[in-house]
Amino acid sequence: MPVRPHKLAVLPVLCTLSVALIGASGCNNHPIKSVYYESEQVCTEAVDVPIVRPEVVLVVDRSGSMSDNPLGDETRWEALHGVISEVVSGQEASLQLGLTMFPAADAGTTWEQGACLAPTQLDVAVGADTGAAILGALPGPNAITQGGTPAAAAVQLAADHLRARDTQDPKLLVLVTDGAANCAADSADWQASLVYDEALQDAVANASMDGITTHVVGIQIDTELDAQAGVVPAEQLHEVAQLGGAGLDGEYAFYQVEDQAMLSAALSSITADISCTLEFGETVDTGREALVVVGDEPVEQATDCATEDGWVYTADDTGIQLCGAACERFQAQGEIVFEYLCE
């Protein structure tokens, strides 16, 4: 059979001949694409799969230590503010984002001034196109943050928010903190409030049992004994990350970051893992030639997603993972076509 050009522009053909992920389910909702490639023929076996936009709550530490301590040339808060700005600006097409910060906005610097006040509602509820709202809710990069670290209450609040959402979308938390959780709900005084709050482990474990995964980023987490907390903070956060269901291999299961570049890389890796792994809902035929188009650009199959641009099949052969620039383009545009070609 002679080679002929094929154009992904006729919607009835696209819906009967390809695996297409274009944001909304249903044939008539697919935007018209204009992507040309050469193939001998297009096979008729097909599945139409909608893109799923995971629901993600950023659970962010704004305790006093975030602005008191440096992270490179900036404070920890200034660095985190910049990284969150980058992340949310490029993710709205592929994620539904929300935000909660701890302690509460009106927390003080001492026990008497309410340093342990925990948030009672999300700063930004999970939803589509929330990037501007999240950036507006964040204190400015040069803000003076204050208060303790009621991380357990914030995680519980965020998890309950996701539990209440009546959707089938994947649900995740991204916890970013710079120290040991404290401010336990039963603290009777300032000294008691400084002791490590084991309720953080419980909140993360319970969320995981309900299908809510927690990714954990630690900013310059102490690997020595914290005398006031009574624990080694890194050991506790390691356990939290393991319980969250997304722990890393290695000495620590959380992202241990020491500068802004590492912080940026950690959040970029997490969001790529969340938004650029696309499940088809069935086992794919990895032996057949496939065309992948992200936005309006064809993407080559890669061999190592960690070092190359392109795409690879998932480990269980039930979908694909986008890599590098292809992932970034999908995060920004939220459009992809996967199509089998005949041999």
mmCIF file of C-alpha atoms in Angstrom:
data_model
loop_
_atom_site.group_PDB
_atom_site.id
_atom_site.type_symbol
_atom_site.label_atom_id
_atom_site.label_comp_id
_atom_site.label_asym_id
_atom_site.label_seq_id
_atom_site.Cartn_x
_atom_site.Cartn_y
_atom_site.Cartn_z
ATOM 1 C CA MET A 1 0.000 0.000 0.000
ATOM 2 C CA PRO A 2 1.451 3.403 -0.875
ATOM 3 C CA VAL A 3 2.393 5.771 1.905
ATOM 4 C CA ARG A 4 -0.074 8.631 2.258
ATOM 5 C CA PRO A 5 -0.340 11.652 4.562
ATOM 6 C CA HIS A 6 -2.897 11.500 7.335
ATOM 7 C CA LYS A 7 -4.412 14.567 8.937
ATOM 8 C CA LEU A 8 -5.901 14.565 12.447
ATOM 9 C CA ALA A 9 -8.633 17.064 11.633
ATOM 10 C CA VAL A 10 -11.829 15.139 10.919
ATOM 11 C CA LEU A 11 -13.505 14.489 14.233
ATOM 12 C CA PRO A 12 -15.513 11.353 13.286
ATOM 13 C CA VAL A 13 -12.297 9.761 11.975
ATOM 14 C CA LEU A 14 -10.347 10.726 15.084
ATOM 15 C CA CYS A 15 -12.939 9.247 17.379
ATOM 16 C CA THR A 16 -13.102 5.906 15.599
ATOM 17 C CA LEU A 17 -9.438 5.480 14.742
ATOM 18 C CA SER A 18 -7.390 6.663 17.705
ATOM 19 C CA VAL A 19 -6.808 6.779 21.401
ATOM 20 C CA ALA A 20 -7.361 10.472 22.042
ATOM 21 C CA LEU A 21 -6.986 12.418 25.268
ATOM 22 C CA ILE A 22 -8.305 15.966 24.780
ATOM 23 C CA GLY A 23 -9.578 17.154 28.137
ATOM 24 C CA ALA A 24 -13.295 16.385 27.886
ATOM 25 C CA SER A 25 -14.836 13.014 27.186
ATOM 26 C CA GLY A 26 -17.080 12.482 24.204
ATOM 27 C CA CYS A 27 -16.331 12.598 20.512
ATOM 28 C CA ASN A 28 -17.940 15.934 19.751
ATOM 29 C CA ASN A 29 -15.870 17.776 22.350
ATOM 30 C CA HIS A 30 -12.535 17.143 20.677
ATOM 31 C CA PRO A 31 -10.882 20.275 19.292
ATOM 32 C CA ILE A 32 -9.776 20.061 15.675
ATOM 33 C CA LYS A 33 -6.088 19.262 15.307
ATOM 34 C CA SER A 34 -3.977 19.811 12.206
ATOM 35 C CA VAL A 35 -1.088 17.398 12.587
ATOM 36 C CA TYR A 36 0.364 15.711 9.495
ATOM 37 C CA TYR A 37 2.475 12.573 9.481
ATOM 38 C CA GLU A 38 3.288 9.754 7.055
ATOM 39 C CA SER A 39 1.827 6.286 7.575
ATOM 40 C CA GLU A 40 0.755 3.364 5.401
ATOM 41 C CA GLN A 41 -2.662 3.204 7.013
ATOM 42 C CA VAL A 42 -4.505 4.007 10.217
ATOM 43 C CA CYS A 43 -5.935 1.028 12.075
ATOM 44 C CA THR A 44 -9.571 0.918 13.042
ATOM 45 C CA GLU A 45 -9.166 -0.542 16.542
ATOM 46 C CA ALA A 46 -9.610 2.371 18.931
ATOM 47 C CA VAL A 47 -10.451 3.714 22.379
ATOM 48 C CA ASP A 48 -11.486 7.251 23.295
ATOM 49 C CA VAL A 49 -10.031 8.240 26.664
ATOM 50 C CA PRO A 50 -10.657 11.626 28.354
ATOM 51 C CA ILE A 51 -7.909 13.438 30.195
ATOM 52 C CA VAL A 52 -8.233 13.320 33.963
ATOM 53 C CA ARG A 53 -7.199 16.454 35.854
ATOM 54 C CA PRO A 54 -6.007 15.450 39.328
ATOM 55 C CA GLU A 55 -7.180 17.467 42.320
ATOM 56 C CA VAL A 56 -4.191 18.735 44.312
ATOM 57 C CA VAL A 57 -4.033 20.771 47.525
ATOM 58 C CA LEU A 58 -0.748 22.532 48.259
ATOM 59 C CA VAL A 59 -0.271 22.377 52.056
ATOM 60 C CA VAL A 60 2.285 25.100 52.704
ATOM 61 C CA ASP A 61 4.278 26.018 55.810
ATOM 62 C CA ARG A 62 4.325 29.754 56.613
ATOM 63 C CA SER A 63 5.616 29.469 60.180
ATOM 64 C CA GLY A 64 8.082 31.970 61.605
ATOM 65 C CA SER A 65 11.129 29.940 60.603
ATOM 66 C CA MET A 66 10.201 30.301 56.924
ATOM 67 C CA SER A 67 11.157 33.978 56.888
ATOM 68 C CA ASP A 68 13.726 33.810 59.718
ATOM 69 C CA ASN A 69 16.099 31.456 57.898
ATOM 70 C CA PRO A 70 17.917 31.755 54.557
ATOM 71 C CA LEU A 71 17.750 29.383 51.620
ATOM 72 C CA GLY A 72 20.672 30.497 49.517
ATOM 73 C CA ASP A 73 20.427 34.235 48.857
ATOM 74 C CA GLU A 74 16.758 34.387 49.869
ATOM 75 C CA THR A 75 14.635 33.473 52.847
ATOM 76 C CA ARG A 76 12.929 30.109 52.726
ATOM 77 C CA TRP A 77 9.594 31.841 52.232
ATOM 78 C CA GLU A 78 10.871 34.030 49.397
ATOM 79 C CA ALA A 79 12.282 30.984 47.605
ATOM 80 C CA LEU A 80 9.088 28.970 48.103
ATOM 81 C CA HIS A 81 6.929 31.869 46.918
ATOM 82 C CA GLY A 82 8.908 32.040 43.678
ATOM 83 C CA VAL A 83 8.720 28.297 43.065
ATOM 84 C CA ILE A 84 4.981 28.099 43.760
ATOM 85 C CA SER A 85 4.452 30.989 41.345
ATOM 86 C CA GLU A 86 6.268 29.039 38.634
ATOM 87 C CA VAL A 87 4.382 25.820 39.339
ATOM 88 C CA VAL A 88 0.845 27.175 39.390
ATOM 89 C CA SER A 89 1.412 29.360 36.337
ATOM 90 C CA GLY A 90 2.250 26.320 34.217
ATOM 91 C CA GLN A 91 -0.182 23.762 35.628
ATOM 92 C CA GLU A 92 -3.703 25.104 35.208
ATOM 93 C CA ALA A 93 -4.368 23.129 32.025
ATOM 94 C CA SER A 94 -3.492 19.779 33.612
ATOM 95 C CA LEU A 95 -4.250 20.089 37.356
ATOM 96 C CA GLN A 96 -7.033 21.333 39.596
ATOM 97 C CA LEU A 97 -5.214 23.158 42.385
ATOM 98 C CA GLY A 98 -6.077 24.394 45.858
ATOM 99 C CA LEU A 99 -4.069 25.906 48.719
ATOM 100 C CA THR A 100 -3.976 25.847 52.490
ATOM 101 C CA MET A 101 -1.256 27.450 54.604
ATOM 102 C CA PHE A 102 -0.310 26.903 58.229
ATOM 103 C CA PRO A 103 -0.514 28.402 60.767
ATOM 104 C CA ALA A 104 -3.631 30.533 60.234
ATOM 105 C CA ALA A 105 -3.217 33.993 58.716
ATOM 106 C CA ASP A 106 -3.875 35.697 62.057
ATOM 107 C CA ALA A 107 -1.449 33.575 64.074
ATOM 108 C CA GLY A 108 0.881 35.486 66.393
ATOM 109 C CA THR A 109 4.468 34.961 67.476
ATOM 110 C CA THR A 110 3.813 33.638 70.990
ATOM 111 C CA TRP A 111 1.494 31.141 72.633
ATOM 112 C CA GLU A 112 -0.553 33.958 74.130
ATOM 113 C CA GLN A 113 -0.805 35.639 70.728
ATOM 114 C CA GLY A 114 -2.106 32.496 69.059
ATOM 115 C CA ALA A 115 1.060 31.161 67.424
ATOM 116 C CA CYS A 116 -0.573 27.754 67.144
ATOM 117 C CA LEU A 117 -3.777 28.873 65.463
ATOM 118 C CA ALA A 118 -4.578 26.351 62.737
ATOM 119 C CA PRO A 119 -6.436 27.128 59.518
ATOM 120 C CA THR A 120 -10.151 26.354 59.543
ATOM 121 C CA GLN A 121 -10.793 26.616 55.801
ATOM 122 C CA LEU A 122 -8.684 26.406 52.662
ATOM 123 C CA ASP A 123 -7.113 29.618 51.421
ATOM 124 C CA VAL A 124 -8.145 28.553 47.907
ATOM 125 C CA ALA A 125 -10.598 25.714 47.258
ATOM 126 C CA VAL A 126 -9.623 23.111 44.674
ATOM 127 C CA GLY A 127 -10.836 23.958 41.208
ATOM 128 C CA ALA A 128 -9.943 24.736 37.626
ATOM 129 C CA ASP A 129 -8.049 27.904 36.761
ATOM 130 C CA THR A 130 -7.148 28.763 40.359
ATOM 131 C CA GLY A 131 -3.600 29.940 39.649
ATOM 132 C CA ALA A 132 -4.361 33.641 40.045
ATOM 133 C CA ALA A 133 -6.305 33.016 43.254
ATOM 134 C CA ILE A 134 -3.420 31.007 44.730
ATOM 135 C CA LEU A 135 -0.873 33.678 43.876
ATOM 136 C CA GLY A 136 -3.185 36.300 45.367
ATOM 137 C CA ALA A 137 -3.594 34.325 48.589
ATOM 138 C CA LEU A 138 0.135 33.842 49.191
ATOM 139 C CA PRO A 139 1.811 36.448 51.399
ATOM 140 C CA GLY A 140 4.289 38.457 49.312
ATOM 141 C CA PRO A 141 7.815 37.132 48.816
ATOM 142 C CA ASN A 142 9.216 39.577 51.376
ATOM 143 C CA ALA A 143 6.514 38.925 53.974
ATOM 144 C CA ILE A 144 7.461 38.217 57.580
ATOM 145 C CA THR A 145 5.867 34.886 58.419
ATOM 146 C CA GLN A 146 5.186 33.930 62.031
ATOM 147 C CA GLY A 147 3.751 31.285 64.289
ATOM 148 C CA GLY A 148 4.180 27.589 64.931
ATOM 149 C CA THR A 149 3.825 24.519 62.720
ATOM 150 C CA PRO A 150 0.324 22.995 63.026
ATOM 151 C CA ALA A 151 0.952 20.794 60.001
ATOM 152 C CA ALA A 152 -1.310 17.970 61.220
ATOM 153 C CA ALA A 153 -4.353 20.237 61.394
ATOM 154 C CA ALA A 154 -3.609 21.655 57.933
ATOM 155 C CA VAL A 155 -3.225 18.196 56.362
ATOM 156 C CA GLN A 156 -6.441 17.050 58.037
ATOM 157 C CA LEU A 157 -8.266 20.111 56.700
ATOM 158 C CA ALA A 158 -6.962 19.605 53.159
ATOM 159 C CA ALA A 159 -7.739 15.883 53.175
ATOM 160 C CA ASP A 160 -11.282 16.510 54.414
ATOM 161 C CA HIS A 161 -11.754 19.046 51.610
ATOM 162 C CA LEU A 162 -10.788 16.419 49.031
ATOM 163 C CA ARG A 163 -12.928 13.749 50.690
ATOM 164 C CA ALA A 164 -15.947 16.026 50.368
ATOM 165 C CA ARG A 165 -15.497 16.441 46.618
ATOM 166 C CA ASP A 166 -17.847 14.048 44.811
ATOM 167 C CA THR A 167 -15.590 13.277 41.865
ATOM 168 C CA GLN A 168 -13.605 10.335 40.549
ATOM 169 C CA ASP A 169 -10.503 12.443 39.841
ATOM 170 C CA PRO A 170 -7.226 11.438 41.555
ATOM 171 C CA LYS A 171 -6.749 13.345 44.807
ATOM 172 C CA LEU A 172 -3.388 14.380 46.212
ATOM 173 C CA LEU A 173 -1.694 16.585 48.800
ATOM 174 C CA VAL A 174 1.696 18.260 48.451
ATOM 175 C CA LEU A 175 3.068 19.081 51.904
ATOM 176 C CA VAL A 176 5.914 21.608 52.001
ATOM 177 C CA THR A 177 7.464 22.321 55.417
ATOM 178 C CA ASP A 178 10.753 23.352 56.996
ATOM 179 C CA GLY A 179 10.566 21.660 60.388
ATOM 180 C CA ALA A 180 8.958 19.302 62.851
ATOM 181 C CA ALA A 181 5.189 19.465 63.206
ATOM 182 C CA ASN A 182 4.096 20.915 66.544
ATOM 183 C CA CYS A 183 1.122 22.764 68.055
ATOM 184 C CA ALA A 184 -0.739 19.572 68.953
ATOM 185 C CA ALA A 185 -4.450 20.104 69.487
ATOM 186 C CA ASP A 186 -4.195 19.127 73.161
ATOM 187 C CA SER A 187 -1.229 21.405 73.972
ATOM 188 C CA ALA A 188 -1.822 23.028 77.342
ATOM 189 C CA ASP A 189 0.936 25.634 77.157
ATOM 190 C CA TRP A 190 3.754 26.998 75.016
ATOM 191 C CA GLN A 191 6.280 24.388 76.175
ATOM 192 C CA ALA A 192 3.884 21.544 75.378
ATOM 193 C CA SER A 193 3.149 23.051 71.974
ATOM 194 C CA LEU A 194 6.797 22.677 70.952
ATOM 195 C CA VAL A 195 6.700 18.874 71.289
ATOM 196 C CA TYR A 196 6.419 16.941 68.033
ATOM 197 C CA ASP A 197 2.804 16.331 66.971
ATOM 198 C CA GLU A 198 2.420 12.682 65.967
ATOM 199 C CA ALA A 199 -1.072 13.468 64.667
ATOM 200 C CA LEU A 200 0.632 14.384 61.376
ATOM 201 C CA GLN A 201 1.405 10.713 60.767
ATOM 202 C CA ASP A 202 -2.183 9.788 61.576
ATOM 203 C CA ALA A 203 -3.635 12.433 59.249
ATOM 204 C CA VAL A 204 -1.444 11.358 56.330
ATOM 205 C CA ALA A 205 -2.039 7.638 56.914
ATOM 206 C CA ASN A 206 -5.816 8.108 57.105
ATOM 207 C CA ALA A 207 -5.765 10.181 53.920
ATOM 208 C CA SER A 208 -3.817 7.438 52.158
ATOM 209 C CA MET A 209 -6.374 4.820 53.230
ATOM 210 C CA ASP A 210 -9.026 7.002 51.618
ATOM 211 C CA GLY A 211 -7.089 7.139 48.339
ATOM 212 C CA ILE A 212 -5.446 10.526 48.897
ATOM 213 C CA THR A 213 -1.706 10.422 48.208
ATOM 214 C CA THR A 214 0.655 12.829 49.978
ATOM 215 C CA HIS A 215 3.926 14.039 48.457
ATOM 216 C CA VAL A 216 6.343 15.589 50.968
ATOM 217 C CA VAL A 217 8.968 18.299 50.485
ATOM 218 C CA GLY A 218 11.249 19.221 53.398
ATOM 219 C CA ILE A 219 13.237 22.473 53.358
ATOM 220 C CA GLN A 220 16.562 22.078 55.176
ATOM 221 C CA ILE A 221 15.087 19.528 57.567
ATOM 222 C CA ASP A 222 17.290 18.922 60.617
ATOM 223 C CA THR A 223 18.884 15.489 60.715
ATOM 224 C CA GLU A 224 19.924 15.857 64.369
ATOM 225 C CA LEU A 225 17.846 15.692 67.547
ATOM 226 C CA ASP A 226 15.585 18.690 68.095
ATOM 227 C CA ALA A 227 15.624 18.985 71.882
ATOM 228 C CA GLN A 228 12.380 20.979 72.099
ATOM 229 C CA ALA A 229 10.482 18.684 69.745
ATOM 230 C CA GLY A 230 12.017 15.574 71.292
ATOM 231 C CA VAL A 231 12.588 13.943 67.885
ATOM 232 C CA VAL A 232 14.881 13.983 64.868
ATOM 233 C CA PRO A 233 12.750 15.964 62.388
ATOM 234 C CA ALA A 234 14.127 14.206 59.297
ATOM 235 C CA GLU A 235 13.214 10.800 60.719
ATOM 236 C CA GLN A 236 9.648 11.915 61.394
ATOM 237 C CA LEU A 237 9.174 13.466 57.950
ATOM 238 C CA HIS A 238 10.635 10.323 56.383
ATOM 239 C CA GLU A 239 7.903 8.316 58.093
ATOM 240 C CA VAL A 240 5.249 10.807 56.985
ATOM 241 C CA ALA A 241 6.388 10.490 53.362
ATOM 242 C CA GLN A 242 6.287 6.709 53.552
ATOM 243 C CA LEU A 243 2.775 6.758 54.980
ATOM 244 C CA GLY A 244 1.666 9.168 52.259
ATOM 245 C CA GLY A 245 2.127 6.584 49.536
ATOM 246 C CA ALA A 246 4.581 8.552 47.374
ATOM 247 C CA GLY A 247 7.825 8.055 49.260
ATOM 248 C CA LEU A 248 11.143 8.244 47.471
ATOM 249 C CA ASP A 249 13.811 5.539 47.467
ATOM 250 C CA GLY A 250 16.963 6.377 49.374
ATOM 251 C CA GLU A 251 17.882 7.580 52.848
ATOM 252 C CA TYR A 252 14.819 9.800 53.102
ATOM 253 C CA ALA A 253 11.424 9.222 51.515
ATOM 254 C CA PHE A 254 10.755 12.972 51.256
ATOM 255 C CA TYR A 255 12.423 15.572 49.036
ATOM 256 C CA GLN A 256 15.201 17.052 51.196
ATOM 257 C CA VAL A 257 16.002 20.425 49.600
ATOM 258 C CA GLU A 258 18.897 22.693 50.505
ATOM 259 C CA ASP A 259 18.518 25.540 48.010
ATOM 260 C CA GLN A 260 16.026 27.133 45.636
ATOM 261 C CA ALA A 261 17.159 25.040 42.669
ATOM 262 C CA MET A 262 16.495 21.837 44.596
ATOM 263 C CA LEU A 263 13.131 23.197 45.761
ATOM 264 C CA SER A 264 12.143 24.036 42.194
ATOM 265 C CA ALA A 265 13.288 20.628 40.965
ATOM 266 C CA ALA A 266 11.332 18.848 43.721
ATOM 267 C CA LEU A 267 8.015 20.566 42.993
ATOM 268 C CA SER A 268 8.540 20.209 39.239
ATOM 269 C CA SER A 269 9.183 16.483 39.664
ATOM 270 C CA ILE A 270 6.068 16.039 41.791
ATOM 271 C CA THR A 271 3.781 17.923 39.414
ATOM 272 C CA ALA A 272 5.223 16.087 36.412
ATOM 273 C CA ASP A 273 4.591 12.758 38.115
ATOM 274 C CA ILE A 274 1.037 13.809 38.937
ATOM 275 C CA SER A 275 -0.005 15.403 35.655
ATOM 276 C CA CYS A 276 2.159 13.740 32.987
ATOM 277 C CA THR A 277 1.352 10.102 33.726
ATOM 278 C CA LEU A 278 -1.707 9.309 31.604
ATOM 279 C CA GLU A 279 -3.611 6.109 32.303
ATOM 280 C CA PHE A 280 -5.680 4.597 29.479
ATOM 281 C CA GLY A 281 -7.705 2.316 31.738
ATOM 282 C CA GLU A 282 -6.539 -0.836 29.919
ATOM 283 C CA THR A 283 -3.351 -2.600 28.948
ATOM 284 C CA VAL A 284 -1.768 -1.048 25.876
ATOM 285 C CA ASP A 285 -0.106 -2.960 23.045
ATOM 286 C CA THR A 286 3.514 -1.886 23.402
ATOM 287 C CA GLY A 287 4.484 -3.880 20.334
ATOM 288 C CA ARG A 288 2.572 -1.661 17.929
ATOM 289 C CA GLU A 289 3.873 1.547 16.422
ATOM 290 C CA ALA A 290 2.230 4.585 17.974
ATOM 291 C CA LEU A 291 2.013 8.280 17.242
ATOM 292 C CA VAL A 292 1.893 10.749 20.146
ATOM 293 C CA VAL A 293 1.077 14.399 19.521
ATOM 294 C CA VAL A 294 1.200 16.950 22.346
ATOM 295 C CA GLY A 295 -0.470 20.220 21.461
ATOM 296 C CA ASP A 296 0.325 20.317 17.762
ATOM 297 C CA GLU A 297 3.768 18.680 17.831
ATOM 298 C CA PRO A 298 4.534 14.976 17.307
ATOM 299 C CA VAL A 299 6.613 13.491 20.139
ATOM 300 C CA GLU A 300 9.183 10.719 19.801
ATOM 301 C CA GLN A 301 9.208 7.675 22.058
ATOM 302 C CA ALA A 302 12.028 7.875 24.618
ATOM 303 C CA THR A 303 14.006 5.202 26.439
ATOM 304 C CA ASP A 304 14.712 7.094 29.687
ATOM 305 C CA CYS A 305 12.133 9.600 30.893
ATOM 306 C CA ALA A 306 14.528 10.994 33.499
ATOM 307 C CA THR A 307 17.016 12.265 30.927
ATOM 308 C CA GLU A 308 15.128 12.560 27.614
ATOM 309 C CA ASP A 309 12.236 14.446 26.079
ATOM 310 C CA GLY A 310 9.392 12.395 24.635
ATOM 311 C CA TRP A 311 7.204 9.633 26.072
ATOM 312 C CA VAL A 312 7.458 6.120 27.507
ATOM 313 C CA TYR A 313 4.956 3.435 28.412
ATOM 314 C CA THR A 314 4.165 3.150 32.124
ATOM 315 C CA ALA A 315 5.732 0.267 34.030
ATOM 316 C CA ASP A 316 2.470 -1.695 34.066
ATOM 317 C CA ASP A 317 1.734 -0.943 30.378
ATOM 318 C CA THR A 318 -1.596 0.735 31.119
ATOM 319 C CA GLY A 319 -0.691 4.200 29.861
ATOM 320 C CA ILE A 320 2.138 6.533 28.973
ATOM 321 C CA GLN A 321 4.332 9.043 30.785
ATOM 322 C CA LEU A 322 5.405 12.261 29.105
ATOM 323 C CA CYS A 323 8.991 13.361 29.618
ATOM 324 C CA GLY A 324 10.845 16.672 29.669
ATOM 325 C CA ALA A 325 9.623 19.277 27.206
ATOM 326 C CA ALA A 326 6.678 17.098 26.160
ATOM 327 C CA CYS A 327 5.463 17.032 29.768
ATOM 328 C CA GLU A 328 5.852 20.800 30.098
ATOM 329 C CA ARG A 329 3.905 21.378 26.880
ATOM 330 C CA PHE A 330 1.104 19.103 28.036
ATOM 331 C CA GLN A 331 0.963 20.841 31.429
ATOM 332 C CA ALA A 332 0.575 24.180 29.671
ATOM 333 C CA GLN A 333 -1.872 23.091 26.941
ATOM 334 C CA GLY A 334 -3.646 19.997 28.279
ATOM 335 C CA GLU A 335 -3.995 18.397 24.838
ATOM 336 C CA ILE A 336 -2.613 15.096 23.575
ATOM 337 C CA VAL A 337 -3.395 12.516 20.905
ATOM 338 C CA PHE A 338 -2.222 8.906 21.100
ATOM 339 C CA GLU A 339 -2.837 6.884 17.946
ATOM 340 C CA TYR A 340 -1.855 3.351 16.935
ATOM 341 C CA LEU A 341 -0.504 2.835 13.407
ATOM 342 C CA CYS A 342 -0.613 -0.390 11.414
ATOM 343 C CA GLU A 343 2.611 -2.193 10.735
#
